[in-house]
Tab-separated table of C-alpha atoms in Angstrom:
chain	number	residue	atom	x	y	z
A	667	MET	CA	-26.964	-4.544	-17.672
A	668	THR	CA	-25.944	-4.606	-21.276
A	669	SER	CA	-22.635	-3.014	-22.203
A	670	THR	CA	-19.561	-3.278	-24.534
A	671	GLN	CA	-16.037	-3.680	-23.912
A	672	PRO	CA	-14.454	-0.132	-23.379
A	673	GLN	CA	-11.839	1.167	-25.668
A	674	VAL	CA	-9.113	0.122	-23.542
A	675	ASN	CA	-5.530	1.471	-24.021
A	676	PRO	CA	-2.774	-0.282	-21.927
A	677	LYS	CA	-0.183	2.195	-23.506
A	678	VAL	CA	-2.009	5.018	-21.516
A	679	PHE	CA	-2.072	2.876	-18.374
A	680	SER	CA	1.574	2.119	-18.839
A	681	VAL	CA	2.618	5.755	-19.232
A	682	VAL	CA	0.531	6.689	-16.045
A	683	TRP	CA	2.124	3.658	-14.378
A	684	PHE	CA	5.633	4.946	-15.046
A	685	GLY	CA	4.901	8.389	-13.745
A	686	GLN	CA	3.418	6.960	-10.535
A	687	LEU	CA	6.511	4.499	-10.136
A	688	VAL	CA	8.899	7.532	-10.307
A	689	SER	CA	6.895	9.586	-7.858
A	690	ILE	CA	6.407	6.580	-5.478
A	691	ILE	CA	10.207	5.942	-5.361
A	692	GLY	CA	10.674	9.671	-4.576
A	693	SER	CA	8.016	9.487	-1.780
A	694	GLY	CA	9.918	6.373	-0.357
A	695	LEU	CA	13.155	8.427	-0.098
A	696	THR	CA	11.280	11.057	1.944
A	697	THR	CA	9.457	8.643	4.079
A	698	PHE	CA	12.681	6.778	4.975
A	699	ALA	CA	14.644	9.950	5.570
A	700	LEU	CA	11.922	11.546	7.900
A	701	GLY	CA	11.694	8.354	9.933
A	702	VAL	CA	15.350	8.232	10.446
A	703	TRP	CA	15.344	11.873	11.362
A	704	VAL	CA	12.768	11.307	14.026
A	705	PHE	CA	14.156	8.345	15.452
A	706	GLU	CA	17.721	9.825	15.678
A	707	GLN	CA	16.280	12.868	17.361
A	708	THR	CA	14.286	11.023	19.966
A	709	GLY	CA	15.101	7.306	19.923
A	710	SER	CA	11.436	6.626	20.496
A	711	ALA	CA	9.600	3.910	18.602
A	712	LEU	CA	6.241	5.717	19.545
A	713	LEU	CA	7.238	9.020	17.872
A	714	PHE	CA	8.566	6.980	14.849
A	715	ALA	CA	5.243	5.148	14.705
A	716	LEU	CA	3.157	8.466	14.743
A	717	ILE	CA	4.551	9.201	11.140
A	718	MET	CA	2.761	6.151	10.066
A	719	LEU	CA	-0.309	6.957	12.134
A	720	PHE	CA	-0.739	10.480	10.584
A	721	ARG	CA	0.094	8.985	7.031
A	722	THR	CA	-2.737	6.558	7.362
A	723	LEU	CA	-5.676	7.565	9.706
A	724	PRO	CA	-6.749	10.891	8.221
A	725	GLY	CA	-7.120	9.483	4.789
A	726	LEU	CA	-9.047	6.549	6.082
A	727	LEU	CA	-11.466	8.943	7.871
A	728	ILE	CA	-12.480	10.762	4.667
A	729	SER	CA	-12.214	7.624	2.420
A	730	PRO	CA	-16.266	7.156	2.069
A	731	LEU	CA	-16.508	10.926	0.908
A	732	ALA	CA	-13.426	10.728	-1.386
A	733	GLY	CA	-14.803	7.522	-3.062
A	734	VAL	CA	-18.088	9.327	-3.934
A	735	LEU	CA	-16.308	12.254	-5.452
A	736	VAL	CA	-14.022	10.082	-7.434
A	737	ASP	CA	-16.910	8.413	-8.932
A	738	ARG	CA	-18.460	11.884	-9.915
A	739	TRP	CA	-15.000	13.348	-11.178
A	740	ASP	CA	-12.698	12.572	-14.098
A	741	ARG	CA	-10.098	10.057	-12.405
A	742	ARG	CA	-7.137	11.404	-14.291
A	743	LEU	CA	-7.812	14.948	-12.758
A	744	VAL	CA	-8.180	13.466	-9.338
A	745	MET	CA	-4.775	11.841	-9.713
A	746	LEU	CA	-3.330	15.125	-11.228
A	747	LEU	CA	-4.644	17.089	-8.258
A	748	HIS	CA	-3.003	14.663	-5.836
A	749	ASP	CA	0.397	15.104	-7.307
A	750	ILE	CA	0.157	18.839	-7.414
A	751	VAL	CA	-1.007	19.384	-3.854
A	752	ALA	CA	1.471	16.544	-2.528
A	753	LEU	CA	4.296	18.479	-4.336
A	754	LEU	CA	3.387	21.742	-2.526
A	755	ALA	CA	3.323	19.895	0.944
A	756	ILE	CA	6.877	18.575	0.298
A	757	VAL	CA	7.980	21.950	-0.619
A	758	GLY	CA	6.606	23.244	2.543
A	759	LEU	CA	8.822	20.744	4.487
A	760	LEU	CA	11.764	21.717	2.372
A	761	LEU	CA	11.323	25.385	3.307
A	762	MET	CA	11.187	24.456	7.003
A	763	VAL	CA	14.356	22.551	6.576
A	764	ALA	CA	16.197	25.216	4.795
A	765	LEU	CA	15.203	27.960	7.605
A	766	GLY	CA	16.345	25.400	10.166
A	767	GLN	CA	12.831	25.440	11.677
A	768	LEU	CA	11.576	21.893	11.103
A	769	ALA	CA	9.723	20.589	13.888
A	770	PHE	CA	7.865	17.146	14.664
A	771	TRP	CA	4.469	18.841	14.019
A	772	HIS	CA	5.643	19.946	10.620
A	773	ILE	CA	6.303	16.312	9.737
A	774	TYR	CA	2.973	15.118	11.033
A	775	LEU	CA	1.081	18.013	9.281
A	776	ALA	CA	2.622	17.199	5.965
A	777	THR	CA	1.936	13.560	6.469
A	778	THR	CA	-1.618	14.328	7.272
A	779	VAL	CA	-2.186	16.328	4.051
A	780	LEU	CA	-0.479	13.307	1.989
A	781	SER	CA	-2.806	10.919	3.805
A	782	LEU	CA	-5.815	13.006	2.761
A	783	LEU	CA	-4.767	13.339	-0.841
A	784	MET	CA	-4.140	9.546	-0.839
A	785	ALA	CA	-7.625	8.811	-0.188
A	786	PHE	CA	-8.635	10.328	-3.521
A	787	GLN	CA	-5.627	9.116	-5.533
A	788	GLN	CA	-5.842	5.416	-4.597
A	789	PRO	CA	-9.390	4.667	-5.598
A	790	ALA	CA	-9.103	6.794	-8.772
A	791	PHE	CA	-5.971	4.753	-9.890
A	792	LEU	CA	-7.283	1.417	-9.065
A	793	ALA	CA	-10.768	2.254	-10.787
A	794	SER	CA	-8.963	3.559	-13.790
A	795	ILE	CA	-7.648	-0.072	-14.390
A	796	THR	CA	-11.137	-1.151	-15.553
A	797	LEU	CA	-11.146	1.648	-18.028
A	798	LEU	CA	-7.728	1.117	-19.400
A	799	VAL	CA	-6.923	-2.497	-19.317
A	800	PRO	CA	-8.945	-5.563	-20.674
A	801	ARG	CA	-10.601	-7.657	-17.839
A	802	GLU	CA	-8.383	-10.845	-18.446
A	803	GLN	CA	-5.364	-8.449	-17.686
A	804	TYR	CA	-6.563	-7.092	-14.449
A	805	VAL	CA	-4.114	-9.270	-12.327
A	806	ARG	CA	-1.195	-8.273	-14.396
A	807	ALA	CA	-2.049	-4.533	-14.261
A	808	ASN	CA	-2.246	-4.833	-10.496
A	809	SER	CA	1.064	-6.632	-10.527
A	810	MET	CA	2.538	-3.528	-12.055
A	811	LEU	CA	1.171	-1.326	-9.355
A	812	GLN	CA	2.867	-3.837	-6.840
A	813	ILE	CA	6.131	-3.513	-8.947
A	814	ALA	CA	6.061	0.269	-8.306
A	815	LEU	CA	5.571	-0.369	-4.673
A	816	GLY	CA	8.386	-3.057	-4.625
A	817	ALA	CA	10.727	-0.679	-6.402
A	818	GLU	CA	9.972	1.823	-3.630
A	819	HIS	CA	10.809	-0.788	-0.880
A	820	MET	CA	13.789	-1.780	-2.565
A	821	LEU	CA	15.367	1.358	-4.106
A	822	SER	CA	14.082	3.958	-1.903
A	823	PRO	CA	15.775	2.818	1.532
A	824	VAL	CA	19.117	1.957	0.023
A	825	LEU	CA	19.274	5.274	-1.936
A	826	ALA	CA	18.115	7.221	1.059
A	827	GLY	CA	20.663	5.510	3.435
A	828	MET	CA	23.478	6.400	0.765
A	829	LEU	CA	22.208	9.846	0.100
A	830	LEU	CA	21.243	11.162	3.520
A	831	PRO	CA	25.141	11.603	4.599
A	832	LEU	CA	25.695	13.359	1.298
A	833	ILE	CA	22.787	15.553	0.563
A	834	ARG	CA	21.023	15.506	3.946
A	835	LEU	CA	17.222	15.625	4.322
A	836	GLU	CA	16.792	18.844	2.337
A	837	GLY	CA	18.464	17.128	-0.750
A	838	ILE	CA	16.069	14.069	-0.258
A	839	LEU	CA	13.112	16.475	-0.396
A	840	VAL	CA	14.315	18.206	-3.492
A	841	LEU	CA	14.454	14.812	-5.252
A	842	ASP	CA	10.988	14.053	-4.109
A	843	VAL	CA	9.750	17.497	-5.641
A	844	VAL	CA	11.178	16.409	-9.092
A	845	THR	CA	9.642	13.074	-8.919
A	846	PHE	CA	6.175	14.631	-8.400
A	847	LEU	CA	6.790	17.023	-11.319
A	848	PHE	CA	7.567	14.097	-13.526
A	849	SER	CA	4.464	12.256	-12.509
A	850	THR	CA	2.293	15.441	-13.063
A	851	ILE	CA	3.769	15.811	-16.614
A	852	THR	CA	2.865	12.075	-17.577
A	853	LEU	CA	-0.781	12.773	-16.398
A	854	LEU	CA	-0.951	15.977	-18.556
A	855	LEU	CA	0.222	13.977	-21.505
A	856	VAL	CA	-2.758	11.360	-21.572
A	857	ARG	CA	-6.597	11.114	-21.392
A	858	PHE	CA	-8.855	8.502	-19.810
A	859	PRO	CA	-11.893	7.193	-21.233
A	860	ARG	CA	-15.118	8.852	-20.152
A	861	LEU	CA	-17.077	6.248	-18.311
A	862	ALA	CA	-20.647	5.602	-19.237
A	863	GLU	CA	-23.161	5.338	-16.377
A	864	SER	CA	-24.554	1.847	-15.437
A	865	ALA	CA	-28.092	1.210	-14.363
A	866	GLU	CA	-26.870	0.205	-10.891
A	867	GLY	CA	-24.558	3.324	-10.681
A	868	ALA	CA	-27.446	5.605	-11.750
A	869	ALA	CA	-29.904	4.058	-9.081
A	870	SER	CA	-27.321	4.995	-6.542
A	871	ARG	CA	-27.014	8.701	-7.319
A	872	GLY	CA	-28.286	11.247	-4.921
A	873	ALA	CA	-26.987	13.417	-2.044
A	874	LEU	CA	-23.327	12.737	-0.789
A	875	GLY	CA	-24.676	10.774	2.261
A	876	GLN	CA	-26.963	8.695	0.197
A	877	GLU	CA	-24.261	7.634	-2.048
A	878	ILE	CA	-21.833	6.928	0.937
A	879	PHE	CA	-24.617	4.787	2.519
A	880	HIS	CA	-25.094	3.064	-0.682
A	881	ALA	CA	-21.427	1.880	-0.935
A	882	TRP	CA	-21.821	0.457	2.535
A	883	ARG	CA	-25.032	-1.406	1.754
A	884	TYR	CA	-23.423	-2.720	-1.456
A	885	LEU	CA	-20.674	-4.401	0.547
A	886	ALA	CA	-23.129	-5.439	3.363
A	887	GLN	CA	-25.366	-7.338	0.806
A	888	ARG	CA	-22.494	-9.276	-0.479
A	889	HIS	CA	-21.419	-11.312	2.350
A	890	GLY	CA	-18.283	-12.494	0.460
A	891	LEU	CA	-17.013	-9.099	-0.193
A	892	MET	CA	-17.649	-7.940	3.286
A	893	GLY	CA	-15.978	-11.051	4.736
A	894	LEU	CA	-12.919	-10.261	2.529
A	895	MET	CA	-12.776	-6.568	3.871
A	896	LEU	CA	-12.953	-7.925	7.554
A	897	PHE	CA	-10.423	-10.483	6.896
A	898	LEU	CA	-8.022	-7.872	5.508
A	899	ALA	CA	-8.682	-5.744	8.411
A	900	LEU	CA	-7.273	-8.435	10.693
A	901	VAL	CA	-4.323	-8.922	8.295
A	902	ASN	CA	-3.648	-5.217	8.156
A	903	PHE	CA	-3.599	-4.864	11.998
A	904	LEU	CA	-1.076	-7.647	12.213
A	905	PHE	CA	0.937	-6.279	9.333
A	906	GLY	CA	0.965	-2.938	10.918
A	907	PHE	CA	3.172	-3.984	13.908
A	908	PHE	CA	5.803	-5.119	11.227
A	909	VAL	CA	5.634	-1.889	9.290
A	910	VAL	CA	6.185	0.330	12.421
A	911	LEU	CA	8.841	-1.851	14.309
A	912	VAL	CA	11.208	-3.278	11.745
A	913	GLY	CA	13.075	-0.112	11.416
A	914	PRO	CA	13.376	0.489	15.236
A	915	MET	CA	14.410	-3.026	15.711
A	916	VAL	CA	17.287	-2.849	13.200
A	917	LEU	CA	18.398	0.539	14.466
A	918	SER	CA	18.552	-0.783	17.927
A	919	PHE	CA	21.636	-2.794	17.202
A	920	THR	CA	23.127	-1.332	13.812
A	921	THR	CA	23.251	1.758	11.704
A	922	GLU	CA	20.917	3.478	9.318
A	923	GLN	CA	23.124	2.512	6.342
A	924	VAL	CA	22.565	-1.272	7.331
A	925	LEU	CA	18.871	-0.552	7.766
A	926	GLY	CA	18.871	0.853	4.399
A	927	VAL	CA	20.538	-2.154	2.914
A	928	ALA	CA	18.176	-4.559	4.859
A	929	THR	CA	15.018	-2.670	3.880
A	930	SER	CA	16.068	-2.761	0.217
A	931	ILE	CA	16.812	-6.452	0.471
A	932	ALA	CA	13.261	-6.858	1.902
A	933	GLY	CA	11.815	-4.618	-0.812
A	934	SER	CA	13.300	-6.599	-3.388
A	935	GLY	CA	10.961	-9.480	-2.411
A	936	MET	CA	8.112	-7.398	-3.420
A	937	LEU	CA	9.765	-6.569	-6.783
A	938	VAL	CA	10.496	-10.139	-7.422
A	939	SER	CA	6.952	-11.300	-6.571
A	940	SER	CA	5.322	-8.544	-8.738
A	941	VAL	CA	7.333	-9.609	-11.804
A	942	ILE	CA	6.537	-13.269	-11.106
A	943	LEU	CA	2.971	-12.453	-10.782
A	944	GLY	CA	2.854	-10.305	-13.932
A	945	VAL	CA	4.313	-13.188	-15.981
A	946	TRP	CA	2.235	-15.793	-14.356
A	947	GLY	CA	-0.949	-13.776	-14.497
A	948	GLY	CA	-1.965	-15.201	-10.956
A	949	PRO	CA	-3.663	-18.157	-9.769
A	950	LYS	CA	-7.092	-19.320	-11.482
A	951	ARG	CA	-8.647	-19.241	-8.027
A	952	LEU	CA	-7.900	-15.789	-6.704
A	953	MET	CA	-8.832	-16.722	-3.236
A	954	HIS	CA	-6.072	-19.217	-3.126
A	955	GLY	CA	-3.626	-16.346	-3.960
A	956	VAL	CA	-5.243	-14.322	-0.909
A	957	TYR	CA	-4.722	-17.272	1.572
A	958	GLY	CA	-1.427	-18.251	0.413
A	959	GLY	CA	-0.013	-14.644	0.676
A	960	VAL	CA	-1.294	-14.279	4.111
A	961	LEU	CA	0.083	-17.603	5.208
A	962	LEU	CA	3.532	-16.772	3.733
A	963	PHE	CA	3.578	-13.462	5.511
A	964	GLY	CA	2.841	-15.030	8.937
A	965	ILE	CA	5.500	-17.573	8.556
A	966	ALA	CA	8.010	-14.936	7.320
A	967	LEU	CA	7.400	-12.694	10.325
A	968	MET	CA	8.329	-15.607	12.696
A	969	VAL	CA	11.561	-15.892	10.732
A	970	ALA	CA	12.332	-12.193	11.128
A	971	GLY	CA	11.905	-12.334	14.913
A	972	THR	CA	13.873	-15.259	15.595
A	973	GLN	CA	17.347	-13.573	16.271
A	974	ALA	CA	19.052	-10.139	16.397
A	975	SER	CA	20.578	-10.876	12.910
A	976	VAL	CA	20.540	-8.485	9.913
A	977	VAL	CA	20.638	-11.700	7.735
A	978	LEU	CA	17.463	-13.380	9.300
A	979	ILE	CA	15.660	-9.958	9.332
A	980	SER	CA	16.414	-9.411	5.736
A	981	ALA	CA	15.424	-12.752	4.851
A	982	GLY	CA	12.151	-12.556	6.772
A	983	GLY	CA	11.491	-9.018	5.409
A	984	PHE	CA	12.208	-10.412	1.928
A	985	LEU	CA	9.379	-13.216	2.450
A	986	VAL	CA	6.966	-10.626	3.998
A	987	LEU	CA	7.101	-8.305	1.136
A	988	PHE	CA	7.227	-11.183	-1.443
A	989	SER	CA	3.762	-12.200	-0.074
A	990	LEU	CA	2.281	-8.672	-0.464
A	991	PRO	CA	1.872	-8.509	-4.380
A	992	ILE	CA	0.310	-11.984	-4.336
A	993	LEU	CA	-2.307	-10.820	-1.701
A	994	ASN	CA	-2.833	-7.361	-3.088
A	995	GLY	CA	-3.009	-8.264	-6.821
A	996	CYS	CA	-5.511	-11.019	-6.153
A	997	VAL	CA	-7.637	-8.748	-3.893
A	998	GLN	CA	-7.659	-5.959	-6.433
A	999	ALA	CA	-8.589	-8.061	-9.202
A	1000	LEU	CA	-11.399	-9.606	-7.354
A	1001	LEU	CA	-12.874	-6.239	-6.602
A	1002	GLN	CA	-12.423	-4.979	-10.109
A	1003	ARG	CA	-14.297	-7.965	-11.457
A	1004	LYS	CA	-17.115	-8.009	-8.926
A	1005	VAL	CA	-17.871	-4.263	-8.610
A	1006	VAL	CA	-19.413	-2.263	-11.498
A	1007	ALA	CA	-17.188	0.202	-12.947
A	1008	ASP	CA	-19.054	3.500	-12.059
A	1009	MET	CA	-19.249	2.487	-8.401
A	1010	GLN	CA	-15.747	1.396	-8.000
A	1011	GLY	CA	-14.477	4.700	-6.480
A	1012	ARG	CA	-16.926	4.677	-3.569
A	1013	VAL	CA	-16.999	0.899	-3.024
A	1014	PHE	CA	-13.050	0.803	-3.066
A	1015	ALA	CA	-12.974	3.704	-0.678
A	1016	THR	CA	-15.522	2.085	1.664
A	1017	GLY	CA	-13.674	-1.170	1.485
A	1018	ARG	CA	-10.423	0.732	2.337
A	1019	ILE	CA	-11.755	2.226	5.521
A	1020	LEU	CA	-13.018	-1.258	6.552
A	1021	ALA	CA	-9.822	-3.057	5.740
A	1022	GLN	CA	-7.272	-0.549	6.696
A	1023	THR	CA	-8.720	1.324	9.824
A	1024	SER	CA	-7.002	-1.391	11.812
A	1025	ALA	CA	-3.636	-0.326	10.613
A	1026	PRO	CA	-3.192	3.106	12.478
A	1027	ILE	CA	-4.439	1.232	15.541
A	1028	ALA	CA	-1.639	-1.204	15.257
A	1029	TYR	CA	0.799	1.569	14.605
A	1030	LEU	CA	-0.171	3.192	17.914
A	1031	CYS	CA	-0.395	-0.173	19.850
A	1032	ALA	CA	2.942	-1.229	18.423
A	1033	GLY	CA	4.977	1.853	19.606
A	1034	LEU	CA	3.244	1.498	23.169
A	1035	LEU	CA	3.645	-2.274	23.626
A	1036	ALA	CA	7.236	-2.137	22.339
A	1037	ASP	CA	8.386	0.795	24.551
A	1038	GLY	CA	6.323	-0.211	27.608
A	1039	VAL	CA	6.049	-3.822	27.787
A	1040	PHE	CA	8.022	-6.201	25.145
A	1041	VAL	CA	11.397	-4.412	25.178
A	1042	PRO	CA	11.850	-4.333	28.981
A	1043	LEU	CA	10.896	-8.042	29.139
A	1044	LEU	CA	14.096	-9.021	27.252
A	1045	VAL	CA	16.711	-6.519	28.482
A	1046	ALA	CA	19.641	-8.165	30.252
A	1047	GLY	CA	18.110	-9.228	33.594
A	1048	GLY	CA	14.551	-8.663	32.464
A	1049	PRO	CA	11.662	-10.770	33.561
A	1050	LEU	CA	11.965	-13.135	30.460
A	1051	ALA	CA	15.804	-13.021	29.996
A	1052	ASP	CA	16.254	-16.415	31.560
A	1053	THR	CA	13.470	-18.253	29.722
A	1054	VAL	CA	12.547	-16.879	26.287
A	1055	GLY	CA	15.751	-14.857	26.112
A	1056	ARG	CA	17.785	-18.178	26.092
A	1057	VAL	CA	15.827	-18.941	22.790
A	1058	ILE	CA	15.835	-15.586	21.007
A	1059	GLY	CA	18.378	-13.766	22.829
A	1060	THR	CA	18.326	-10.699	25.159
A	1061	GLY	CA	19.356	-6.935	24.637
A	1062	PRO	CA	18.431	-4.448	21.839
A	1063	GLY	CA	15.649	-5.293	19.655
A	1064	ARG	CA	14.683	-8.701	21.317
A	1065	GLY	CA	11.606	-7.478	22.817
A	1066	ILE	CA	10.375	-6.660	19.221
A	1067	GLY	CA	11.570	-9.943	17.946
A	1068	LEU	CA	9.292	-11.605	20.506
A	1069	MET	CA	6.497	-9.374	19.246
A	1070	PHE	CA	7.103	-10.674	15.658
A	1071	LEU	CA	7.175	-14.286	16.783
A	1072	ILE	CA	3.635	-13.859	18.388
A	1073	ILE	CA	2.077	-11.688	15.602
A	1074	GLY	CA	3.363	-14.276	12.984
A	1075	GLY	CA	1.566	-17.037	14.807
A	1076	LEU	CA	-1.612	-15.143	15.064
A	1077	THR	CA	-1.179	-14.356	11.247
A	1078	VAL	CA	-1.224	-18.103	10.473
A	1079	GLY	CA	-4.300	-18.566	12.761
A	1080	ALA	CA	-6.151	-15.916	10.864
A	1081	VAL	CA	-5.738	-17.847	7.606
A	1082	LEU	CA	-7.540	-20.812	9.178
A	1083	LEU	CA	-10.365	-18.478	10.278
A	1084	GLY	CA	-10.640	-17.011	6.935
A	1085	TYR	CA	-10.758	-20.313	5.180
A	1086	LEU	CA	-13.527	-21.552	7.684
A	1087	TYR	CA	-15.875	-18.637	6.537
A	1088	ALA	CA	-17.686	-20.171	3.665
A	1089	PRO	CA	-18.858	-16.973	1.971
A	1090	LEU	CA	-15.300	-15.651	1.739
A	1091	ARG	CA	-13.978	-19.174	0.595
A	1092	ARG	CA	-16.634	-19.508	-2.033
A	1093	LEU	CA	-16.687	-15.606	-3.023
A	1094	GLU	CA	-15.596	-16.322	-6.665
A	1095	GLU	CA	-18.175	-18.945	-7.289
A	1096	ASP	CA	-21.132	-17.239	-5.461
A	1097	LEU	CA	-20.745	-13.644	-6.408
A	1098	PRO	CA	-21.195	-13.105	-10.262
A	1099	ASP	CA	-18.840	-10.899	-12.218
A	1100	ALA	CA	-19.924	-7.306	-12.852
A	1101	ALA	CA	-20.730	-6.358	-16.474
A	1102	VAL	CA	-17.787	-4.879	-18.581
A	1103	PRO	CA	-18.002	-1.088	-18.307
A	1104	ALA	CA	-19.015	0.912	-21.276
A	1105	ALA	CA	-16.937	4.010	-22.059
A	1106	THR	CA	-16.460	6.608	-24.807
A	1107	ASP	CA	-13.152	7.470	-26.553
A	1108	ALA	CA	-10.056	8.090	-24.326
A	1109	GLY	CA	-8.911	11.069	-26.378
A	1110	PRO	CA	-5.479	11.528	-27.958
A	1111	LEU	CA	-2.871	8.926	-27.446
A	1112	PRO	CA	0.125	9.877	-25.662
A	1113	ASP	CA	3.350	10.978	-27.130
A	1114	PRO	CA	4.849	7.929	-29.050
A	1115	ALA	CA	8.059	8.110	-27.085
A	1116	LEU	CA	6.260	7.628	-23.953
A	1117	ALA	CA	3.956	5.068	-25.464
A	1118	ASN	CA	6.919	2.830	-25.905
A	1119	LEU	CA	7.237	2.494	-22.068
A	1120	SER	CA	4.479	0.030	-22.253
A	1121	VAL	CA	5.080	-3.304	-20.453
A	1122	SER	CA	4.118	-6.344	-22.700
A	1123	SER	CA	2.746	-8.306	-19.817
A	1124	VAL	CA	-0.248	-5.938	-19.609
A	1125	SER	CA	-1.305	-6.333	-23.137
A	1126	SER	CA	-0.613	-10.045	-23.837
A	1127	GLY	CA	-1.533	-13.266	-22.110
A	1128	SER	CA	-4.378	-14.228	-20.058
A	1129	SER	CA	-5.073	-14.718	-16.268
């Protein structure tokens, strides 16, 4: 396919990114506050885990359909629709709290709606990078996305922990509404380039079912990409245990304020790593970043599980989240380089369902295994209290600590398995890069005041 470099506009990307950053922090406040509310009401790790299950599973189930529609529609409008409907969902929760009628099913329903919306927003945002950012800056652009997530993990928990006693759950929800309004305004101020159709994209057009099937076939015919998705599925399954159980483990022996501080310390690892990745530009061999990120995650998980210590859990969490931008930035840059631009929506969505379906399974398994198996093993006088308990301790949270030690070891083993699979190890050499997308004018530039929000690492340097 012959094409020309699109009229990229990193300033537009930076404006959109900043709006999403603010919104992500607001959503992080809500996620933390709802999780604390559920756990304090019930003390159940399983009911706590169900929030993550409903936040993930519905979106995964509709990902193939969402990806096809993202490729057909304007990607900016998809993101705009996400923000508006998500805002309405949070308003619904706020109304229930104000009336004193908030129930578990309201939370699960709202998180289901947000999950469905994310199935459209995520591939639209990732695919927009190829339109707005030069190819040599893909890793840096993806590092900015990781900075946004890192800010959520670092700022949202400590802010929520401080604000919950002062403004309660309803105040947190009001802040989330305001942040969604801000991100909506930033999307209204910009325009994305109109993507010209590639020959490969045109050949895949047809009925919805046909286009969904073509995305699956696209990955299946490229063994390295399919291997990457399956490798990530295993990693996401293991990571899912950490996501669900670190909160209950800390809350089992300390307060929500301490959890907020510990979670923020852990989240700072993601922010620090994202900034380093943005300045560095990532490794020349992106697969080295993938393997290295997962290896660090496994080691860090074992550190977090060693003792019932806020210091050790915070340090382990810091390293766990430090590993994520390296892994995610390299994976996303690989996909953006290897997949043609006008098929990225459906291929990214199909890859998401392959790579992330394991996460909600882990959320459910984590709660069941923690409550029913591992926690009883290491209570005082439990079956392992006089053996394993002599090493890692007994009492609140120690069963979950044992789970972290086991899962960390399995993660290190997963890296070895991934490296032994040659199509994955040689993905960059064996699969040629996709042609640079052709695009028409992006429309008017954003307001100059907003354009100054551009981050220099996106528009300079090389990877």
